[in-house]
Amino acid sequence: MIKTKFFVRQKSGEGFTPIYVRVTNGRAFDFKTPTKETCIASHWNSENGMMKERFFVEQNGKLIEKRDGATRALFVESRVINERLNE
């Protein structure tokens, strides 16, 4: 059964990094290549293998979701990249 997984190699930082795709079929083959998409490494959710769609900031010891204009622009961009990766 063929499986695909998306990942980034750089785990942290604010620089742009390519998003890689890994295609496997059991032990028959294991193929890794970069996609045309890039992202900021800190905006990548490694558990889901997709871009983060929610951003939080800590205030007074509590996590509060950011809802300012810049964050909404990041949300839209992340959603578009996730849709292209799913295609």
mmCIF file of N, CA, C and O in Angstrom:
data_model
loop_
_atom_site.group_PDB
_atom_site.id
_atom_site.type_symbol
_atom_site.label_atom_id
_atom_site.label_comp_id
_atom_site.label_asym_id
_atom_site.label_seq_id
_atom_site.Cartn_x
_atom_site.Cartn_y
_atom_site.Cartn_z
ATOM 1 N N MET A 1 0.838 -1.162 0.000
ATOM 2 C CA MET A 1 0.000 0.000 0.000
ATOM 3 C C MET A 1 0.898 1.244 0.000
ATOM 4 O O MET A 1 1.800 1.390 0.814
ATOM 5 N N ILE A 2 0.638 2.163 -0.908
ATOM 6 C CA ILE A 2 1.442 3.369 -1.032
ATOM 7 C C ILE A 2 0.993 4.388 0.005
ATOM 8 O O ILE A 2 -0.192 4.648 0.173
ATOM 9 N N LYS A 3 1.972 4.967 0.709
ATOM 10 C CA LYS A 3 1.709 5.981 1.721
ATOM 11 C C LYS A 3 2.501 7.227 1.379
ATOM 12 O O LYS A 3 3.634 7.146 0.905
ATOM 13 N N THR A 4 1.910 8.385 1.621
ATOM 14 C CA THR A 4 2.606 9.659 1.446
ATOM 15 C C THR A 4 2.625 10.417 2.762
ATOM 16 O O THR A 4 1.692 10.333 3.555
ATOM 17 N N LYS A 5 3.717 11.117 2.985
ATOM 18 C CA LYS A 5 3.871 11.906 4.200
ATOM 19 C C LYS A 5 4.659 13.161 3.849
ATOM 20 O O LYS A 5 5.614 13.109 3.082
ATOM 21 N N PHE A 6 4.250 14.295 4.406
ATOM 22 C CA PHE A 6 4.947 15.553 4.194
ATOM 23 C C PHE A 6 5.749 15.885 5.440
ATOM 24 O O PHE A 6 5.322 15.623 6.559
ATOM 25 N N PHE A 7 6.927 16.489 5.249
ATOM 26 C CA PHE A 7 7.770 16.844 6.389
ATOM 27 C C PHE A 7 8.723 17.959 5.995
ATOM 28 O O PHE A 7 8.917 18.253 4.814
ATOM 29 N N VAL A 8 9.296 18.606 7.002
ATOM 30 C CA VAL A 8 10.363 19.588 6.813
ATOM 31 C C VAL A 8 11.573 19.086 7.584
ATOM 32 O O VAL A 8 11.442 18.436 8.620
ATOM 33 N N ARG A 9 12.734 19.371 7.073
ATOM 34 C CA ARG A 9 13.959 18.904 7.731
ATOM 35 C C ARG A 9 14.410 19.850 8.832
ATOM 36 O O ARG A 9 14.980 19.419 9.815
ATOM 37 N N GLN A 10 14.187 21.138 8.661
ATOM 38 C CA GLN A 10 14.572 22.121 9.663
ATOM 39 C C GLN A 10 13.477 22.167 10.719
ATOM 40 O O GLN A 10 12.315 22.361 10.403
ATOM 41 N N LYS A 11 13.814 21.989 11.972
ATOM 42 C CA LYS A 11 12.811 21.890 13.034
ATOM 43 C C LYS A 11 12.421 23.226 13.646
ATOM 44 O O LYS A 11 11.338 23.364 14.187
ATOM 45 N N SER A 12 13.282 24.226 13.602
ATOM 46 C CA SER A 12 12.940 25.501 14.226
ATOM 47 C C SER A 12 13.561 26.637 13.425
ATOM 48 O O SER A 12 14.338 26.420 12.510
ATOM 49 N N GLY A 13 13.207 27.823 13.787
ATOM 50 C CA GLY A 13 13.765 28.994 13.128
ATOM 51 C C GLY A 13 12.719 29.745 12.340
ATOM 52 O O GLY A 13 11.599 29.294 12.157
ATOM 53 N N GLU A 14 13.117 30.907 11.858
ATOM 54 C CA GLU A 14 12.196 31.764 11.120
ATOM 55 C C GLU A 14 12.541 31.820 9.636
ATOM 56 O O GLU A 14 11.930 32.557 8.892
ATOM 57 N N GLY A 15 13.512 31.046 9.194
ATOM 58 C CA GLY A 15 13.860 31.028 7.777
ATOM 59 C C GLY A 15 12.948 30.107 6.990
ATOM 60 O O GLY A 15 12.319 29.198 7.534
ATOM 61 N N PHE A 16 12.863 30.355 5.689
ATOM 62 C CA PHE A 16 12.042 29.501 4.835
ATOM 63 C C PHE A 16 12.743 28.182 4.579
ATOM 64 O O PHE A 16 13.955 28.136 4.385
ATOM 65 N N THR A 17 11.988 27.105 4.571
ATOM 66 C CA THR A 17 12.504 25.769 4.326
ATOM 67 C C THR A 17 11.553 25.042 3.378
ATOM 68 O O THR A 17 10.346 25.264 3.427
ATOM 69 N N PRO A 18 12.087 24.184 2.507
ATOM 70 C CA PRO A 18 11.189 23.460 1.596
ATOM 71 C C PRO A 18 10.394 22.381 2.331
ATOM 72 O O PRO A 18 10.833 21.836 3.340
ATOM 73 N N ILE A 19 9.222 22.100 1.808
ATOM 74 C CA ILE A 19 8.393 21.011 2.317
ATOM 75 C C ILE A 19 8.695 19.788 1.463
ATOM 76 O O ILE A 19 8.646 19.851 0.235
ATOM 77 N N TYR A 20 9.040 18.683 2.097
ATOM 78 C CA TYR A 20 9.383 17.449 1.400
ATOM 79 C C TYR A 20 8.207 16.482 1.414
ATOM 80 O O TYR A 20 7.380 16.517 2.324
ATOM 81 N N VAL A 21 8.156 15.619 0.419
ATOM 82 C CA VAL A 21 7.171 14.550 0.384
ATOM 83 C C VAL A 21 7.939 13.229 0.403
ATOM 84 O O VAL A 21 8.992 13.095 -0.222
ATOM 85 N N ARG A 22 7.407 12.281 1.142
ATOM 86 C CA ARG A 22 7.986 10.944 1.215
ATOM 87 C C ARG A 22 6.919 9.957 0.780
ATOM 88 O O ARG A 22 5.832 9.917 1.357
ATOM 89 N N VAL A 23 7.238 9.161 -0.239
ATOM 90 C CA VAL A 23 6.323 8.154 -0.763
ATOM 91 C C VAL A 23 6.942 6.795 -0.498
ATOM 92 O O VAL A 23 8.082 6.537 -0.899
ATOM 93 N N THR A 24 6.191 5.926 0.190
ATOM 94 C CA THR A 24 6.693 4.586 0.494
ATOM 95 C C THR A 24 5.673 3.534 0.084
ATOM 96 O O THR A 24 4.477 3.788 0.055
ATOM 97 N N ASN A 25 6.195 2.375 -0.235
ATOM 98 C CA ASN A 25 5.366 1.207 -0.511
ATOM 99 C C ASN A 25 6.004 0.036 0.221
ATOM 100 O O ASN A 25 6.733 -0.757 -0.376
ATOM 101 N N GLY A 26 5.730 -0.041 1.510
ATOM 102 C CA GLY A 26 6.336 -1.088 2.326
ATOM 103 C C GLY A 26 7.852 -0.994 2.242
ATOM 104 O O GLY A 26 8.441 0.058 2.416
ATOM 105 N N ARG A 27 8.480 -2.109 1.899
ATOM 106 C CA ARG A 27 9.924 -2.123 1.724
ATOM 107 C C ARG A 27 10.318 -2.083 0.255
ATOM 108 O O ARG A 27 11.494 -2.118 -0.073
ATOM 109 N N ALA A 28 9.338 -1.998 -0.633
ATOM 110 C CA ALA A 28 9.616 -2.005 -2.066
ATOM 111 C C ALA A 28 10.366 -0.739 -2.487
ATOM 112 O O ALA A 28 11.344 -0.822 -3.224
ATOM 113 N N PHE A 29 9.895 0.426 -2.054
ATOM 114 C CA PHE A 29 10.617 1.658 -2.337
ATOM 115 C C PHE A 29 10.307 2.725 -1.313
ATOM 116 O O PHE A 29 9.278 2.701 -0.657
ATOM 117 N N ASP A 30 11.242 3.649 -1.204
ATOM 118 C CA ASP A 30 11.155 4.780 -0.288
ATOM 119 C C ASP A 30 11.732 5.979 -1.031
ATOM 120 O O ASP A 30 12.930 6.075 -1.248
ATOM 121 N N PHE A 31 10.864 6.907 -1.446
ATOM 122 C CA PHE A 31 11.246 8.010 -2.295
ATOM 123 C C PHE A 31 10.994 9.334 -1.575
ATOM 124 O O PHE A 31 9.885 9.566 -1.091
ATOM 125 N N LYS A 32 12.026 10.217 -1.488
ATOM 126 C CA LYS A 32 11.889 11.524 -0.844
ATOM 127 C C LYS A 32 12.317 12.591 -1.830
ATOM 128 O O LYS A 32 13.342 12.455 -2.492
ATOM 129 N N THR A 33 11.534 13.658 -1.910
ATOM 130 C CA THR A 33 11.878 14.779 -2.783
ATOM 131 C C THR A 33 11.217 16.056 -2.270
ATOM 132 O O THR A 33 10.148 15.992 -1.663
ATOM 133 N N PRO A 34 11.849 17.213 -2.514
ATOM 134 C CA PRO A 34 11.207 18.464 -2.101
ATOM 135 C C PRO A 34 10.053 18.820 -3.029
ATOM 136 O O PRO A 34 10.085 18.530 -4.216
ATOM 137 N N THR A 35 9.020 19.431 -2.474
ATOM 138 C CA THR A 35 7.904 19.934 -3.272
ATOM 139 C C THR A 35 8.227 21.373 -3.677
ATOM 140 O O THR A 35 9.271 21.906 -3.308
ATOM 141 N N LYS A 36 7.338 21.997 -4.405
ATOM 142 C CA LYS A 36 7.527 23.393 -4.788
ATOM 143 C C LYS A 36 7.131 24.344 -3.668
ATOM 144 O O LYS A 36 7.357 25.541 -3.764
ATOM 145 N N GLU A 37 6.542 23.822 -2.621
ATOM 146 C CA GLU A 37 6.066 24.643 -1.500
ATOM 147 C C GLU A 37 7.180 24.882 -0.485
ATOM 148 O O GLU A 37 8.023 24.012 -0.255
ATOM 149 N N THR A 38 7.168 26.059 0.134
ATOM 150 C CA THR A 38 8.080 26.383 1.228
ATOM 151 C C THR A 38 7.261 26.922 2.393
ATOM 152 O O THR A 38 6.123 27.365 2.222
ATOM 153 N N CYS A 39 7.859 26.870 3.568
ATOM 154 C CA CYS A 39 7.184 27.408 4.752
ATOM 155 C C CYS A 39 8.224 27.854 5.763
ATOM 156 O O CYS A 39 9.403 27.540 5.643
ATOM 157 N N ILE A 40 7.774 28.576 6.741
ATOM 158 C CA ILE A 40 8.620 28.916 7.884
ATOM 159 C C ILE A 40 8.563 27.718 8.822
ATOM 160 O O ILE A 40 7.478 27.219 9.139
ATOM 161 N N ALA A 41 9.718 27.233 9.244
ATOM 162 C CA ALA A 41 9.785 25.986 10.007
ATOM 163 C C ALA A 41 8.943 26.028 11.278
ATOM 164 O O ALA A 41 8.348 25.021 11.666
ATOM 165 N N SER A 42 8.850 27.169 11.917
ATOM 166 C CA SER A 42 8.073 27.246 13.159
ATOM 167 C C SER A 42 6.570 27.200 12.902
ATOM 168 O O SER A 42 5.793 27.027 13.834
ATOM 169 N N HIS A 43 6.131 27.338 11.646
ATOM 170 C CA HIS A 43 4.708 27.264 11.305
ATOM 171 C C HIS A 43 4.300 25.877 10.835
ATOM 172 O O HIS A 43 3.186 25.705 10.348
ATOM 173 N N TRP A 44 5.176 24.886 10.963
ATOM 174 C CA TRP A 44 4.904 23.519 10.512
ATOM 175 C C TRP A 44 4.466 22.662 11.693
ATOM 176 O O TRP A 44 5.073 22.682 12.759
ATOM 177 N N ASN A 45 3.404 21.888 11.511
ATOM 178 C CA ASN A 45 2.916 20.961 12.530
ATOM 179 C C ASN A 45 3.405 19.567 12.153
ATOM 180 O O ASN A 45 2.866 18.942 11.243
ATOM 181 N N SER A 46 4.425 19.072 12.835
ATOM 182 C CA SER A 46 5.024 17.787 12.466
ATOM 183 C C SER A 46 4.124 16.601 12.810
ATOM 184 O O SER A 46 4.234 15.547 12.193
ATOM 185 N N GLU A 47 3.215 16.753 13.766
ATOM 186 C CA GLU A 47 2.310 15.655 14.110
ATOM 187 C C GLU A 47 1.326 15.372 12.985
ATOM 188 O O GLU A 47 1.056 14.222 12.661
ATOM 189 N N ASN A 48 0.782 16.427 12.387
ATOM 190 C CA ASN A 48 -0.199 16.270 11.314
ATOM 191 C C ASN A 48 0.441 16.238 9.937
ATOM 192 O O ASN A 48 -0.207 15.860 8.965
ATOM 193 N N GLY A 49 1.676 16.685 9.820
ATOM 194 C CA GLY A 49 2.327 16.751 8.527
ATOM 195 C C GLY A 49 1.746 17.835 7.642
ATOM 196 O O GLY A 49 1.718 17.708 6.426
ATOM 197 N N MET A 50 1.291 18.906 8.242
ATOM 198 C CA MET A 50 0.687 20.029 7.519
ATOM 199 C C MET A 50 1.084 21.337 8.208
ATOM 200 O O MET A 50 1.630 21.338 9.300
ATOM 201 N N MET A 51 0.728 22.440 7.554
ATOM 202 C CA MET A 51 0.969 23.753 8.142
ATOM 203 C C MET A 51 0.014 23.975 9.316
ATOM 204 O O MET A 51 -1.106 23.477 9.311
ATOM 205 N N LYS A 52 0.477 24.731 10.310
ATOM 206 C CA LYS A 52 -0.397 25.087 11.427
ATOM 207 C C LYS A 52 -1.475 26.028 10.938
ATOM 208 O O LYS A 52 -1.223 26.909 10.125
ATOM 209 N N GLU A 53 -2.675 25.845 11.431
ATOM 210 C CA GLU A 53 -3.778 26.724 11.065
ATOM 211 C C GLU A 53 -4.271 27.546 12.251
ATOM 212 O O GLU A 53 -5.177 28.346 12.110
ATOM 213 N N ARG A 54 -3.683 27.326 13.407
ATOM 214 C CA ARG A 54 -4.030 28.103 14.592
ATOM 215 C C ARG A 54 -2.734 28.523 15.269
ATOM 216 O O ARG A 54 -1.817 27.729 15.417
ATOM 217 N N PHE A 55 -2.675 29.764 15.686
ATOM 218 C CA PHE A 55 -1.490 30.305 16.326
ATOM 219 C C PHE A 55 -1.877 30.850 17.692
ATOM 220 O O PHE A 55 -2.895 31.526 17.834
ATOM 221 N N PHE A 56 -1.058 30.544 18.691
ATOM 222 C CA PHE A 56 -1.358 30.924 20.063
ATOM 223 C C PHE A 56 -0.239 31.777 20.633
ATOM 224 O O PHE A 56 0.916 31.674 20.219
ATOM 225 N N VAL A 57 -0.587 32.604 21.599
ATOM 226 C CA VAL A 57 0.364 33.401 22.348
ATOM 227 C C VAL A 57 0.028 33.244 23.824
ATOM 228 O O VAL A 57 -1.131 33.065 24.192
ATOM 229 N N GLU A 58 1.057 33.278 24.680
ATOM 230 C CA GLU A 58 0.826 33.105 26.112
ATOM 231 C C GLU A 58 0.668 34.476 26.764
ATOM 232 O O GLU A 58 1.521 35.347 26.611
ATOM 233 N N GLN A 59 -0.438 34.644 27.474
ATOM 234 C CA GLN A 59 -0.687 35.869 28.222
ATOM 235 C C GLN A 59 -1.192 35.497 29.599
ATOM 236 O O GLN A 59 -2.157 34.753 29.732
ATOM 237 N N ASN A 60 -0.535 36.010 30.614
ATOM 238 C CA ASN A 60 -0.907 35.759 32.004
ATOM 239 C C ASN A 60 -0.983 34.270 32.316
ATOM 240 O O ASN A 60 -1.872 33.812 33.033
ATOM 241 N N GLY A 61 -0.095 33.487 31.750
ATOM 242 C CA GLY A 61 -0.052 32.056 32.029
ATOM 243 C C GLY A 61 -1.078 31.228 31.267
ATOM 244 O O GLY A 61 -1.209 30.039 31.509
ATOM 245 N N LYS A 62 -1.817 31.836 30.339
ATOM 246 C CA LYS A 62 -2.826 31.120 29.561
ATOM 247 C C LYS A 62 -2.511 31.246 28.078
ATOM 248 O O LYS A 62 -1.997 32.264 27.628
ATOM 249 N N LEU A 63 -2.846 30.207 27.323
ATOM 250 C CA LEU A 63 -2.685 30.265 25.882
ATOM 251 C C LEU A 63 -3.928 30.882 25.258
ATOM 252 O O LEU A 63 -5.041 30.425 25.485
ATOM 253 N N ILE A 64 -3.711 31.935 24.492
ATOM 254 C CA ILE A 64 -4.806 32.640 23.839
ATOM 255 C C ILE A 64 -4.545 32.624 22.337
ATOM 256 O O ILE A 64 -3.433 32.900 21.890
ATOM 257 N N GLU A 65 -5.588 32.298 21.565
ATOM 258 C CA GLU A 65 -5.444 32.255 20.115
ATOM 259 C C GLU A 65 -5.288 33.665 19.564
ATOM 260 O O GLU A 65 -6.031 34.577 19.924
ATOM 261 N N LYS A 66 -4.286 33.832 18.678
ATOM 262 C CA LYS A 66 -4.056 35.136 18.054
ATOM 263 C C LYS A 66 -5.093 35.358 16.959
ATOM 264 O O LYS A 66 -5.374 34.470 16.186
ATOM 265 N N ARG A 67 -5.647 36.567 16.891
ATOM 266 C CA ARG A 67 -6.676 36.883 15.900
ATOM 267 C C ARG A 67 -6.426 38.216 15.210
ATOM 268 O O ARG A 67 -7.349 38.788 14.639
ATOM 269 N N ASP A 68 -5.190 38.691 15.219
ATOM 270 C CA ASP A 68 -4.918 39.957 14.561
ATOM 271 C C ASP A 68 -4.820 39.777 13.046
ATOM 272 O O ASP A 68 -4.915 38.675 12.525
ATOM 273 N N GLY A 69 -4.655 40.873 12.327
ATOM 274 C CA GLY A 69 -4.647 40.833 10.870
ATOM 275 C C GLY A 69 -3.514 40.010 10.293
ATOM 276 O O GLY A 69 -3.699 39.256 9.337
ATOM 277 N N ALA A 70 -2.320 40.139 10.863
ATOM 278 C CA ALA A 70 -1.172 39.374 10.362
ATOM 279 C C ALA A 70 -1.376 37.881 10.566
ATOM 280 O O ALA A 70 -1.026 37.066 9.702
ATOM 281 N N THR A 71 -1.953 37.511 11.687
ATOM 282 C CA THR A 71 -2.203 36.097 11.965
ATOM 283 C C THR A 71 -3.271 35.543 11.034
ATOM 284 O O THR A 71 -3.173 34.413 10.566
ATOM 285 N N ARG A 72 -4.277 36.330 10.735
ATOM 286 C CA ARG A 72 -5.314 35.889 9.790
ATOM 287 C C ARG A 72 -4.724 35.683 8.398
ATOM 288 O O ARG A 72 -5.101 34.759 7.694
ATOM 289 N N ALA A 73 -3.776 36.525 8.001
ATOM 290 C CA ALA A 73 -3.106 36.345 6.708
ATOM 291 C C ALA A 73 -2.297 35.051 6.707
ATOM 292 O O ALA A 73 -2.289 34.313 5.713
ATOM 293 N N LEU A 74 -1.621 34.747 7.825
ATOM 294 C CA LEU A 74 -0.888 33.482 7.939
ATOM 295 C C LEU A 74 -1.833 32.298 7.866
ATOM 296 O O LEU A 74 -1.521 31.272 7.248
ATOM 297 N N PHE A 75 -3.002 32.425 8.490
ATOM 298 C CA PHE A 75 -3.994 31.363 8.468
ATOM 299 C C PHE A 75 -4.447 31.071 7.041
ATOM 300 O O PHE A 75 -4.528 29.924 6.620
ATOM 301 N N VAL A 76 -4.733 32.119 6.275
ATOM 302 C CA VAL A 76 -5.178 31.945 4.888
ATOM 303 C C VAL A 76 -4.074 31.306 4.056
ATOM 304 O O VAL A 76 -4.316 30.375 3.279
ATOM 305 N N GLU A 77 -2.845 31.783 4.222
ATOM 306 C CA GLU A 77 -1.710 31.224 3.479
ATOM 307 C C GLU A 77 -1.496 29.757 3.836
ATOM 308 O O GLU A 77 -1.265 28.927 2.956
ATOM 309 N N SER A 78 -1.585 29.421 5.116
ATOM 310 C CA SER A 78 -1.402 28.035 5.556
ATOM 311 C C SER A 78 -2.480 27.131 4.978
ATOM 312 O O SER A 78 -2.201 26.016 4.533
ATOM 313 N N ARG A 79 -3.699 27.603 4.961
ATOM 314 C CA ARG A 79 -4.803 26.814 4.418
ATOM 315 C C ARG A 79 -4.608 26.561 2.919
ATOM 316 O O ARG A 79 -4.852 25.461 2.431
ATOM 317 N N VAL A 80 -4.148 27.558 2.189
ATOM 318 C CA VAL A 80 -3.903 27.396 0.745
ATOM 319 C C VAL A 80 -2.786 26.380 0.502
ATOM 320 O O VAL A 80 -2.918 25.499 -0.364
ATOM 321 N N ILE A 81 -1.718 26.454 1.278
ATOM 322 C CA ILE A 81 -0.607 25.497 1.127
ATOM 323 C C ILE A 81 -1.085 24.099 1.463
ATOM 324 O O ILE A 81 -0.784 23.140 0.747
ATOM 325 N N ASN A 82 -1.869 23.931 2.524
ATOM 326 C CA ASN A 82 -2.383 22.612 2.891
ATOM 327 C C ASN A 82 -3.275 22.035 1.791
ATOM 328 O O ASN A 82 -3.215 20.844 1.501
ATOM 329 N N GLU A 83 -4.092 22.875 1.178
ATOM 330 C CA GLU A 83 -4.946 22.406 0.086
ATOM 331 C C GLU A 83 -4.120 21.942 -1.108
ATOM 332 O O GLU A 83 -4.409 20.921 -1.722
ATOM 333 N N ARG A 84 -3.059 22.699 -1.445
ATOM 334 C CA ARG A 84 -2.194 22.286 -2.562
ATOM 335 C C ARG A 84 -1.456 20.997 -2.255
ATOM 336 O O ARG A 84 -1.272 20.160 -3.131
ATOM 337 N N LEU A 85 -1.043 20.804 -1.002
ATOM 338 C CA LEU A 85 -0.371 19.562 -0.626
ATOM 339 C C LEU A 85 -1.324 18.378 -0.717
ATOM 340 O O LEU A 85 -0.943 17.282 -1.132
ATOM 341 N N ASN A 86 -2.576 18.584 -0.332
ATOM 342 C CA ASN A 86 -3.555 17.500 -0.406
ATOM 343 C C ASN A 86 -3.881 17.101 -1.840
ATOM 344 O O ASN A 86 -4.205 15.950 -2.110
ATOM 345 N N GLU A 87 -3.807 18.058 -2.756
ATOM 346 C CA GLU A 87 -4.065 17.749 -4.157
ATOM 347 C C GLU A 87 -2.958 16.883 -4.695
ATOM 348 O O GLU A 87 -3.095 15.993 -5.443
#
